CSV table of C-alpha atoms in Angstrom, one decimal:
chain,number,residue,atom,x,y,z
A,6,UNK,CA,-6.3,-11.7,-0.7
A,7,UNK,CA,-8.3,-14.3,-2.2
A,8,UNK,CA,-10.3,-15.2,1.3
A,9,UNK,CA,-10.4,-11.1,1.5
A,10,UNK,CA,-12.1,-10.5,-2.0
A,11,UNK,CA,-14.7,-13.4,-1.4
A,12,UNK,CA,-15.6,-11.6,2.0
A,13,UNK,CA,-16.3,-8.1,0.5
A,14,UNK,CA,-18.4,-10.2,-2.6
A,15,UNK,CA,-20.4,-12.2,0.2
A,16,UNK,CA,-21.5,-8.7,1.9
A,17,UNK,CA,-21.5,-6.8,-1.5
A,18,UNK,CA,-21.9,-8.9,-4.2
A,19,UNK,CA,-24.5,-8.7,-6.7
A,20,UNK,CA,-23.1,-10.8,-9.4
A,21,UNK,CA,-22.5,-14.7,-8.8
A,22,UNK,CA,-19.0,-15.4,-7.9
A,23,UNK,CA,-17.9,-17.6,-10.9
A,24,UNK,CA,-19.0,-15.2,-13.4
A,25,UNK,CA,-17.1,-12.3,-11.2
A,26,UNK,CA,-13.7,-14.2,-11.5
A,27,UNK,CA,-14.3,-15.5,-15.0
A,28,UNK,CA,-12.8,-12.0,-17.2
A,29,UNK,CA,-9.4,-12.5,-14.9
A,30,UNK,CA,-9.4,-16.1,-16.3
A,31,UNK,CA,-9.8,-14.9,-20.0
A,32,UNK,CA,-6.8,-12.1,-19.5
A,33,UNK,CA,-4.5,-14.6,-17.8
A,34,UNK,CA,-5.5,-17.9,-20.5
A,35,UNK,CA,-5.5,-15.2,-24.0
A,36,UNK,CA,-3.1,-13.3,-22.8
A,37,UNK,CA,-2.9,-9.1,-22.9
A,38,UNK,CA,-0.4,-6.8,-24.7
A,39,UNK,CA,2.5,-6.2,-21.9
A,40,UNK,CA,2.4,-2.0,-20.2
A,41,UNK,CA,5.3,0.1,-19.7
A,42,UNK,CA,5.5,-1.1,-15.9
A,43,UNK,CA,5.6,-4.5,-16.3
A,44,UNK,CA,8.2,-4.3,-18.5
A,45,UNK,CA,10.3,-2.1,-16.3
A,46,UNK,CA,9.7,-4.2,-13.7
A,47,UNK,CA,10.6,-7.3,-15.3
A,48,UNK,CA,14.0,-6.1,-16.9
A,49,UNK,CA,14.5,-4.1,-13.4
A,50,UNK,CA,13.9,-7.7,-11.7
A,51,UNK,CA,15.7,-10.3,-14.3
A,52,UNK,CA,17.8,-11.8,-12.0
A,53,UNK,CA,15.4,-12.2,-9.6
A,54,UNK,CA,13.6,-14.0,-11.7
A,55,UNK,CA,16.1,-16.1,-13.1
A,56,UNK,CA,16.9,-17.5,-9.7
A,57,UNK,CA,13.6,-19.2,-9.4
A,58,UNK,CA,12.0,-22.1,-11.6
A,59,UNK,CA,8.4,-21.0,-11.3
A,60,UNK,CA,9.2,-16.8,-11.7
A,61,UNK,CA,11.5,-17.8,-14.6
A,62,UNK,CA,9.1,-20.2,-16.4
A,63,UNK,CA,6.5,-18.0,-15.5
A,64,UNK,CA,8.0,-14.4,-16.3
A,65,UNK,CA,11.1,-14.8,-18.6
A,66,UNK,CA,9.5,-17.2,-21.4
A,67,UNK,CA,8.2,-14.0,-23.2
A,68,UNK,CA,9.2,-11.8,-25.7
A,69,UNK,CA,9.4,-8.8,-23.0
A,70,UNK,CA,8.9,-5.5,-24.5
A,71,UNK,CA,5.9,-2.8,-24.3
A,72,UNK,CA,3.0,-3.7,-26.4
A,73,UNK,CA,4.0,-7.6,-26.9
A,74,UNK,CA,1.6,-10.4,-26.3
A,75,UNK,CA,2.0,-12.1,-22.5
A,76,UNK,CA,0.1,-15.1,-20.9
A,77,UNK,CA,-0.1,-16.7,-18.0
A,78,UNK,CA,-2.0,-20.1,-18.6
A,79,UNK,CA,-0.9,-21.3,-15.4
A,80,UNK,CA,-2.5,-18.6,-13.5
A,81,UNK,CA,-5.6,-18.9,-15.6
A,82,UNK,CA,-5.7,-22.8,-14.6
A,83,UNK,CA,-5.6,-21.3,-10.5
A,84,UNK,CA,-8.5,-19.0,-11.0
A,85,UNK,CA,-10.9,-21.6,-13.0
A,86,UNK,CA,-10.4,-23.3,-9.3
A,87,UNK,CA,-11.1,-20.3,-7.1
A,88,UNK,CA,-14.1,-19.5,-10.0
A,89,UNK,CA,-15.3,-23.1,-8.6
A,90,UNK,CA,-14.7,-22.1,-5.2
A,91,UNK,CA,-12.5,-20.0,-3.5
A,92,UNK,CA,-11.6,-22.4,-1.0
A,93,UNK,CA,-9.7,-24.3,-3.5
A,94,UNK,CA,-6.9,-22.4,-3.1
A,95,UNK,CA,-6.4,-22.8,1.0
A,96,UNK,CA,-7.7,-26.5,0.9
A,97,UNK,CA,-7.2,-27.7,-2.5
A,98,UNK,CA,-4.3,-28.2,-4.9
A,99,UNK,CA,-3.2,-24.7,-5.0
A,100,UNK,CA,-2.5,-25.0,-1.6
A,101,UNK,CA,-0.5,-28.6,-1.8
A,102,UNK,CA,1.6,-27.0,-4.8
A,103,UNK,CA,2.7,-23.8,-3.1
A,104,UNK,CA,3.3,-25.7,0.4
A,105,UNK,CA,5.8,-28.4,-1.9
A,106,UNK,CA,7.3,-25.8,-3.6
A,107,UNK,CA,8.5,-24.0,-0.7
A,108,UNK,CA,9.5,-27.2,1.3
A,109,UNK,CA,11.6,-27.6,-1.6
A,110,UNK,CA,13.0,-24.0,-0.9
A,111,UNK,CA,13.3,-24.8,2.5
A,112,UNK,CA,10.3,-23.2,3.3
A,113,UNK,CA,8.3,-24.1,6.3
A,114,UNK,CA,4.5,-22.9,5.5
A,115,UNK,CA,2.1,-26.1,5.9
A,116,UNK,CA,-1.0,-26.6,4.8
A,117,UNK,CA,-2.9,-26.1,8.0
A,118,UNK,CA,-2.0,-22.3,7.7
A,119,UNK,CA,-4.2,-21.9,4.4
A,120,UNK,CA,-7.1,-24.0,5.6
A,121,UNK,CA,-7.3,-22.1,8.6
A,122,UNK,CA,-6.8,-18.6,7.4
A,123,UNK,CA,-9.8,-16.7,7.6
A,124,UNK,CA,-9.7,-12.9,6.7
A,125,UNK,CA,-11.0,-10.2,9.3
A,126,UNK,CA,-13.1,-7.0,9.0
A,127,UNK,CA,-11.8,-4.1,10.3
A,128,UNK,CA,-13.4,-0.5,11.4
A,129,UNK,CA,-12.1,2.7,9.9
A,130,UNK,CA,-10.0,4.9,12.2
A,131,UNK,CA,-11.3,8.3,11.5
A,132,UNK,CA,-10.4,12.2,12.8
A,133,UNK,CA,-11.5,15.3,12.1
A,134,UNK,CA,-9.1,17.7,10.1
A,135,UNK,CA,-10.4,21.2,9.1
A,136,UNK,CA,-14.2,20.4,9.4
A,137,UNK,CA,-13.4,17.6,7.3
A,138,UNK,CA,-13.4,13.6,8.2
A,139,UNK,CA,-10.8,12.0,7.6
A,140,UNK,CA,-11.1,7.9,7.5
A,141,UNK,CA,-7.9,5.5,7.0
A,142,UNK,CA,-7.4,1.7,7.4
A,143,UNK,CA,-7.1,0.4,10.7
A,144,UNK,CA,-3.8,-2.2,12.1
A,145,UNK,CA,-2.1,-3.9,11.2
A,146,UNK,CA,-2.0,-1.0,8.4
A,147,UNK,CA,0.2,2.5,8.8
A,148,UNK,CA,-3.2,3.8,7.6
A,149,UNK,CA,-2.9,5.7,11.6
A,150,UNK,CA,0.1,7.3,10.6
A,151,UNK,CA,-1.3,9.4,8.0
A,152,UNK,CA,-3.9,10.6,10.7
A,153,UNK,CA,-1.0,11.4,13.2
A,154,UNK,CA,0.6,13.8,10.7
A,155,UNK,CA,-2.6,15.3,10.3
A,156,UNK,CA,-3.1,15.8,14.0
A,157,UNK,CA,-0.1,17.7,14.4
A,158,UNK,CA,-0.8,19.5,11.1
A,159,UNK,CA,-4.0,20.7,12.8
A,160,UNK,CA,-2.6,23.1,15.2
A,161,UNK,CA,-0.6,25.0,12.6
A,162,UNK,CA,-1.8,27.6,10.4
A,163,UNK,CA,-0.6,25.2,7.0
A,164,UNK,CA,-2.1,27.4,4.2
A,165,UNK,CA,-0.4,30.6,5.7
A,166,UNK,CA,3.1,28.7,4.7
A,167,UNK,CA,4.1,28.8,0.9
A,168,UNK,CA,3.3,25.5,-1.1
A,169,UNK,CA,6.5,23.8,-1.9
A,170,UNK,CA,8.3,25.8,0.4
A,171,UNK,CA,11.4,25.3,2.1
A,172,UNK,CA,9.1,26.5,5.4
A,173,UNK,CA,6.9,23.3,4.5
A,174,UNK,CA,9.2,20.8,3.9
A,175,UNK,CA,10.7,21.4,7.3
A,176,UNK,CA,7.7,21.3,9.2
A,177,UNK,CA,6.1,18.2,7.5
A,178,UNK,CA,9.5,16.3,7.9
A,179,UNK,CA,9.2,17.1,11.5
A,180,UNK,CA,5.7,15.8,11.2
A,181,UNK,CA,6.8,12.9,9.7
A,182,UNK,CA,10.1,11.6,11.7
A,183,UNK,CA,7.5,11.9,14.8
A,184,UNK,CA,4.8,9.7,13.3
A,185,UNK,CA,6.9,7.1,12.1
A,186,UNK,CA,8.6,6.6,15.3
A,187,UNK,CA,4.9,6.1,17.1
A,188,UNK,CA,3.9,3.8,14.3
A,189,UNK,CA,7.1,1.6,14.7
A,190,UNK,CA,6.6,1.6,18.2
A,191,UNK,CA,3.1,0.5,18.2
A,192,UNK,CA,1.3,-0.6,14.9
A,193,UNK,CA,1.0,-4.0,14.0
A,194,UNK,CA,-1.5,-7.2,14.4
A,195,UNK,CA,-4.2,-5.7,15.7
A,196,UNK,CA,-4.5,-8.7,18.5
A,197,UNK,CA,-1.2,-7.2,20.1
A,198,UNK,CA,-2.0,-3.3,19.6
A,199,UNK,CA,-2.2,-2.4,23.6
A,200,UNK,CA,-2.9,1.5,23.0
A,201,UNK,CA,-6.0,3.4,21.9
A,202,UNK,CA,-3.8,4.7,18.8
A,203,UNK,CA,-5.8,8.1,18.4
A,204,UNK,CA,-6.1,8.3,22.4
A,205,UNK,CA,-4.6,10.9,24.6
A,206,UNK,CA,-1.9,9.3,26.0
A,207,UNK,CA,-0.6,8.2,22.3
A,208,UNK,CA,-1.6,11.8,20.7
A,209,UNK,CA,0.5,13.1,23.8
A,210,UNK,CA,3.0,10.7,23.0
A,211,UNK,CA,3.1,11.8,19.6
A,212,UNK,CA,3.4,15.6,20.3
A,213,UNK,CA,6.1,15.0,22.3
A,214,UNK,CA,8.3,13.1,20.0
A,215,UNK,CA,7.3,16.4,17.6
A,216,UNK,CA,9.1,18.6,20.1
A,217,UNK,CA,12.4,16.7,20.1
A,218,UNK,CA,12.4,14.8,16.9
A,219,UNK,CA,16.1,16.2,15.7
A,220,UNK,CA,17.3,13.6,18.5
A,221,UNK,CA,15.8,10.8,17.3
A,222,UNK,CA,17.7,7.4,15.8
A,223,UNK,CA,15.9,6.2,13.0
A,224,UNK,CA,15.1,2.6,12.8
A,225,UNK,CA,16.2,1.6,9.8
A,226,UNK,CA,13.4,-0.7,7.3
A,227,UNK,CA,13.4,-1.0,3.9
A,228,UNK,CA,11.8,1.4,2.1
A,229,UNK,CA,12.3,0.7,-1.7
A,230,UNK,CA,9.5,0.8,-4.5
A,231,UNK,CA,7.6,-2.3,-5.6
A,232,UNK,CA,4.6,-3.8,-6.5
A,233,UNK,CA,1.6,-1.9,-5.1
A,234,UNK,CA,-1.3,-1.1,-7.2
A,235,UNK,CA,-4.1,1.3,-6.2
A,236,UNK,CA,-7.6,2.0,-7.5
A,237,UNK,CA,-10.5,3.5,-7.3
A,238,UNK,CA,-14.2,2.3,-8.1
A,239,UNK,CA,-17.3,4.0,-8.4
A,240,UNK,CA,-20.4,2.5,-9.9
A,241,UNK,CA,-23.3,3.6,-11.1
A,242,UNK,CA,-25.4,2.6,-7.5
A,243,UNK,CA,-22.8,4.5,-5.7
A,244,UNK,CA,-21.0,2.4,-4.7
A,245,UNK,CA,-17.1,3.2,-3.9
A,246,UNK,CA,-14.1,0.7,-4.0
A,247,UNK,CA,-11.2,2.3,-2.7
A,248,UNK,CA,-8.3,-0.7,-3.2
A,249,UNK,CA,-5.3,-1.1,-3.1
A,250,UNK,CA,-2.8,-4.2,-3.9
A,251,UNK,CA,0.5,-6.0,-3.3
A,252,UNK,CA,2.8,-8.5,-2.3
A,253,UNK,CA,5.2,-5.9,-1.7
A,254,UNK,CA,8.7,-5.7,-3.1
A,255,UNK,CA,8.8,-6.0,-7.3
A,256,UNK,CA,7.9,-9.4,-7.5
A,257,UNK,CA,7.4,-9.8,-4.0
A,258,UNK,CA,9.8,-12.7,-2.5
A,259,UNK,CA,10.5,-13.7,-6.2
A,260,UNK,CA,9.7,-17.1,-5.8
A,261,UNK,CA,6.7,-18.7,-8.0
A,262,UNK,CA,5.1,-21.7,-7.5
A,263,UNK,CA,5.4,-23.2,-11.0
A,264,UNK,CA,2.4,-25.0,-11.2
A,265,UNK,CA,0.0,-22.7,-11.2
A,266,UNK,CA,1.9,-19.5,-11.8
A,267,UNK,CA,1.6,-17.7,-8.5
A,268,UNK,CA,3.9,-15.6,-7.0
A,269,UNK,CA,4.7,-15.7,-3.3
A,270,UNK,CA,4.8,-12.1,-1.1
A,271,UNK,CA,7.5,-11.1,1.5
A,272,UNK,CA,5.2,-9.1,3.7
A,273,UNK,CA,6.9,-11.4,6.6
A,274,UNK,CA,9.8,-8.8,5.8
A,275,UNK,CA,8.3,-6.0,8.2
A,276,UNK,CA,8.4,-8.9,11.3
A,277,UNK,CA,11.1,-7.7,13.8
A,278,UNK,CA,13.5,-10.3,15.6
A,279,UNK,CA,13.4,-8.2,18.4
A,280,UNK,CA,12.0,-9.0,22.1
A,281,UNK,CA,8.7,-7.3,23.3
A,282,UNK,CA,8.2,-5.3,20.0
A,283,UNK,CA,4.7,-5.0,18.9
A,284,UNK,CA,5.9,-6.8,15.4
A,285,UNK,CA,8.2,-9.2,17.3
A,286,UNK,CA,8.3,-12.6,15.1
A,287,UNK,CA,5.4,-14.9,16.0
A,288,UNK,CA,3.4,-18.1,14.9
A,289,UNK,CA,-0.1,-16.6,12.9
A,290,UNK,CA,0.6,-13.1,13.6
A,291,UNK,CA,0.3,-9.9,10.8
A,292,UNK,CA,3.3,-8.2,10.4
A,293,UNK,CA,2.9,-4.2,10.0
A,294,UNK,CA,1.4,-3.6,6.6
A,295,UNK,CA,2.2,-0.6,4.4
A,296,UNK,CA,-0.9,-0.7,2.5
A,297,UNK,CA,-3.9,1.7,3.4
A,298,UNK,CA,-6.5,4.0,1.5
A,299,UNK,CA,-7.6,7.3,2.6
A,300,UNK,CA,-11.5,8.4,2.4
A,301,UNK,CA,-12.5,12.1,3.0
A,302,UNK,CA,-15.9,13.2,3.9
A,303,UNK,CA,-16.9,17.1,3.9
A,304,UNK,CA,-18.1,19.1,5.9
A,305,UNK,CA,-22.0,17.9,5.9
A,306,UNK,CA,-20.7,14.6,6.3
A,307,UNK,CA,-20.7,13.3,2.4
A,308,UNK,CA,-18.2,11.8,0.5
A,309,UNK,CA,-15.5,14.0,-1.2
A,310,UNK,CA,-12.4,12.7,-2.2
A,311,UNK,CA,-11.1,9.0,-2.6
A,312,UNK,CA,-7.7,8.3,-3.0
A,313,UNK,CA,-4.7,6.3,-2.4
A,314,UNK,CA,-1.3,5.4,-3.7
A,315,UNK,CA,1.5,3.3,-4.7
A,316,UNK,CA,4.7,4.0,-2.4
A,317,UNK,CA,5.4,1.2,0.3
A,318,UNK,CA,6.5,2.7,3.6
A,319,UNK,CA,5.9,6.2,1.9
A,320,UNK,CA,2.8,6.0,2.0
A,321,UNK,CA,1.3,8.0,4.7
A,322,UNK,CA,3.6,10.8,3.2
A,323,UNK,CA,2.1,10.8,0.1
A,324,UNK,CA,-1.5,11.0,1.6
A,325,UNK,CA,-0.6,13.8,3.8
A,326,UNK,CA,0.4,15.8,1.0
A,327,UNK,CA,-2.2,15.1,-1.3
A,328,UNK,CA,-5.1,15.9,1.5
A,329,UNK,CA,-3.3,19.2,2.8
A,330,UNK,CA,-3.1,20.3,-0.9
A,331,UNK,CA,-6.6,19.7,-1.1
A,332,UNK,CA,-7.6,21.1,1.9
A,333,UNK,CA,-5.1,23.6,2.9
A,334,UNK,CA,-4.1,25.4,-0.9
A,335,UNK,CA,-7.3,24.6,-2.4
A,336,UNK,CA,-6.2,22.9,-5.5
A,337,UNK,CA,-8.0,20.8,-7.6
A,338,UNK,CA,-7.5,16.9,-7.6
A,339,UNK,CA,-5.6,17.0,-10.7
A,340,UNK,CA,-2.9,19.5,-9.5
A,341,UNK,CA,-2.8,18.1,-6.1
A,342,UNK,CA,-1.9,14.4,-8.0
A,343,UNK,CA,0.7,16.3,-10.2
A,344,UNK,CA,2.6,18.3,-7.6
A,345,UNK,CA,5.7,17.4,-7.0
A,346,UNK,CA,6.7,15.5,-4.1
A,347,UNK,CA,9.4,15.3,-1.4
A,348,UNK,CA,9.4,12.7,0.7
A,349,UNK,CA,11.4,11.4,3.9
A,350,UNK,CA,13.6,8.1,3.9
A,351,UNK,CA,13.1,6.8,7.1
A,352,UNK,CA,15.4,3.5,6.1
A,353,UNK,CA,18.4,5.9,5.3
A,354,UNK,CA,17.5,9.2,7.5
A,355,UNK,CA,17.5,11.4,3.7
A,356,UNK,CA,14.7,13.6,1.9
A,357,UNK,CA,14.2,12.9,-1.8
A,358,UNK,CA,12.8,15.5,-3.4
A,359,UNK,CA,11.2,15.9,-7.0
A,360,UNK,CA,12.3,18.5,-9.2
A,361,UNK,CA,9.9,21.4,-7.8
A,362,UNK,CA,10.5,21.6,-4.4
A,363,UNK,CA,12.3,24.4,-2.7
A,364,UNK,CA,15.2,22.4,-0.3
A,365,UNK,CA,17.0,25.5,0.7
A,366,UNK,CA,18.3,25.7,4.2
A,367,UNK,CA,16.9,22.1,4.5
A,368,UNK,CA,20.1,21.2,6.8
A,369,UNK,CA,18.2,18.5,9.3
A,370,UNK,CA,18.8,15.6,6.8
A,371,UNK,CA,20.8,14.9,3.2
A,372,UNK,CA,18.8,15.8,0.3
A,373,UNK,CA,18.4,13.9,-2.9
A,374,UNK,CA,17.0,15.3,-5.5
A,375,UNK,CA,15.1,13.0,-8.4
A,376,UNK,CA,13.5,14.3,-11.7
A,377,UNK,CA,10.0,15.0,-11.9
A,378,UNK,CA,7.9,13.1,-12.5
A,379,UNK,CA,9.9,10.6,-10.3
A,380,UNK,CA,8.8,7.0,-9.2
A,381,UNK,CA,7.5,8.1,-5.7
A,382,UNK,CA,3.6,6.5,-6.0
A,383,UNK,CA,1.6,6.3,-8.3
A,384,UNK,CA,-1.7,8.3,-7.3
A,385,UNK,CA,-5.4,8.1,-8.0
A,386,UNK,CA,-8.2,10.3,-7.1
A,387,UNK,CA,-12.0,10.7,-7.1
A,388,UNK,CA,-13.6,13.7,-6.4
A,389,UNK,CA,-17.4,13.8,-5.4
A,390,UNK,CA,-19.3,17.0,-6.6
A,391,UNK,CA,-23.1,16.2,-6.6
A,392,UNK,CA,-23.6,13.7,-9.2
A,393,UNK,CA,-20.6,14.9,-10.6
A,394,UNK,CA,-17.4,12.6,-10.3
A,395,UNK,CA,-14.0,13.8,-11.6
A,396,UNK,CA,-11.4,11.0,-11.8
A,397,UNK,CA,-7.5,12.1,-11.2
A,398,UNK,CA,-4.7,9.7,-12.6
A,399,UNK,CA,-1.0,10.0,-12.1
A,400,UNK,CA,1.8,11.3,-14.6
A,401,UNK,CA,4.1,9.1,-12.6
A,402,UNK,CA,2.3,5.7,-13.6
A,403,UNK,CA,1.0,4.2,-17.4
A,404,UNK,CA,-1.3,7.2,-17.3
């Protein structure tokens, strides 16, 4: 992430890099009053926490309550570094102190895999839904995914079936259970990716597993809900971050390297064990990633909407929804954000649905309903009219 954010700001960047890190310093060294997530996360997580010396020292030493002070001098002490240079935290101290502390845990991560990590640009995978253009993150991301929904979404008449119908739930949970099993089959580093994703002979691949998803086994992953946060920028030059960030589960692996307050991901979660599979276990590879952000573009080819979402696995779910609501009923960013959701389990073969949602006759998998507004991702939206720009945020995060 950090080798990531310094590559956008060196083809970017208009403001010197020590001055761009320095307000992160100041909120993690005075501290800032604690949000209604973080303290649901933290109480969710207190075991967790308590497990590990750095997460406990780090997280637990706080009065832990919406509204109460927290800091995090330790983290304030990593980014003064990275301020310096960003390097200093895949060749310098930060680096020796995380690879210590998880030799201590066993860990194996040595310091030759920061030095030599270098982050990668990727292009946009883009289709065309509606007239509209469509542009998602490329692999190792699921970003595909949500475009291989769309794909079979294209050939159907969507609007002529009732929002939040029983009729819609069916056919997008069809959509779904087919996607899922191409990205599983194929998405991951993109140095082992040996199909044209949006090609033929996937897209045929995909429209078959359409036709005769009722037979399919699910492969089970985890799917629950952790840390992701997404967000949209827009600046007054035009300029339009669409980002999104995690280390994946709450608290990611829950261990914290005590010295300076950082804590560690478990992205190597979504590696399989499993012979000749695109996200087999291997030295320096990317395992599938859940994160990815969604750009629309109309018609004439300008921007539209922006968006993205909270939601792990569920992701390309969510973005389906949101971009056929937009597209197909015609509602307006702040409806299409507030609509209840239903989305498909794919670690335990069930549909959860928010309150909403019309589940009648849904027979192909177990239901669970949730009250609305539910946990399922937290949403953001921008919507481009002109020089008009209307903002969307979600009921289901701080607000």
């Amino acid at each position: 992430m950090v080798d990531a954010l310094h590559n956008m700001w060196s083809r970017f960047g208009s403001i010197e890099w020590g001055k761009l890190v320095s307000p992160s310093v100041k909120l993690a060294e005075q501290g800032f009053p604690q949000y209604p997530s973080l303290v649901r996360a933290v109480r969710e997580n207190y075991e967790l926490l308590a497990k590990d010396e750095g997460s406990k020292n780090t997280y637990l030493i706080h009065d832990i309550g919406v509204g109460k002070w927290v800091k995090f001098p330790n983290l304030g002490k990593a980014l003064k570094l990275i301020a310096e240079d960003y390097r200093n935290f895949y060749e310098g101290d930060i680096a020796e102190s995380i690879v210590n502390y998880l030799r201590s845990k066993s860990g194996f991560i040595e310091l030759d895999d920061f030095k030599d990590y270098k982050s990668f640009w990727g292009e946009s995978l883009r289709i065309d839904y509606r007239g509209y253009q469509v542009l998602e993150t490329p692999p190792n991301t699921q970003g595909v995914t949500t475009l291989h929904i769309l794909k079979l979404l294209s050939n159907i008449n969507l609007s002529s079936i009732k929002l939040l119908s029983s009729e819609e739930v069916k056919l997008l949970l069809k959509c779904f259970r087919a996607a899922y099993r191409i990205r599983d089959k194929y998405v991951g580093d993109p140095r082992y990716v040996t199909k044209d994703l949006l090609g033929p002979e996937v897209i045929n691949e995909l429209l078959a597993e359409f036709e005769g998803t009722s037979a399919n086994v699910v492969q089970r992953r985890n799917t629950s809900l952790g840390d992701t946060t997404y967000y949209v920028v827009v600046d007054k030059e035009g300029n339009v971050v669409s980002g999104i960030q995690s280390i994946f589960y709450s608290f990611g692996s829950g261990i914290t390297e005590p010295k300076y307050g950082i804590t560690l991901n478990c992205r190597g979660s979504s590696f399989t064990l499993t012979r000749g599979d695109v996200n087999e276990l291997a030295p320096r590879k990317y395992p599938l990633h859940t994160l990815s952000t969604t750009l629309v573009l109309d018609p004439k080819g300008s921007l539209k909407w922006v968006l993205g979402t909270s939601g792990g696995h569920y992701r390309p779910q969510i973005h389906v929804e949101l971009i056929t609501s937009l597209i197909d009923y015609g509602l307006d960013v702040q409806r299409a954000v507030e609509l209840p959701r239903f989305l498909w389990d794919l670690s335990t073969d069930e549909l959860i649905v928010e309150g909403g949602v019309d589940v009648v006759g849904v027979n192909e998998v177990e239901v669970r309903k949730v009250n609305y507004p539910s946990r399922l991702g937290v949403v953001a939206i921008v919507e481009f009219l002109g020089n008009v720009k209307i903002g969307a945020s979600d009921i289901r995060g701080d607000g």
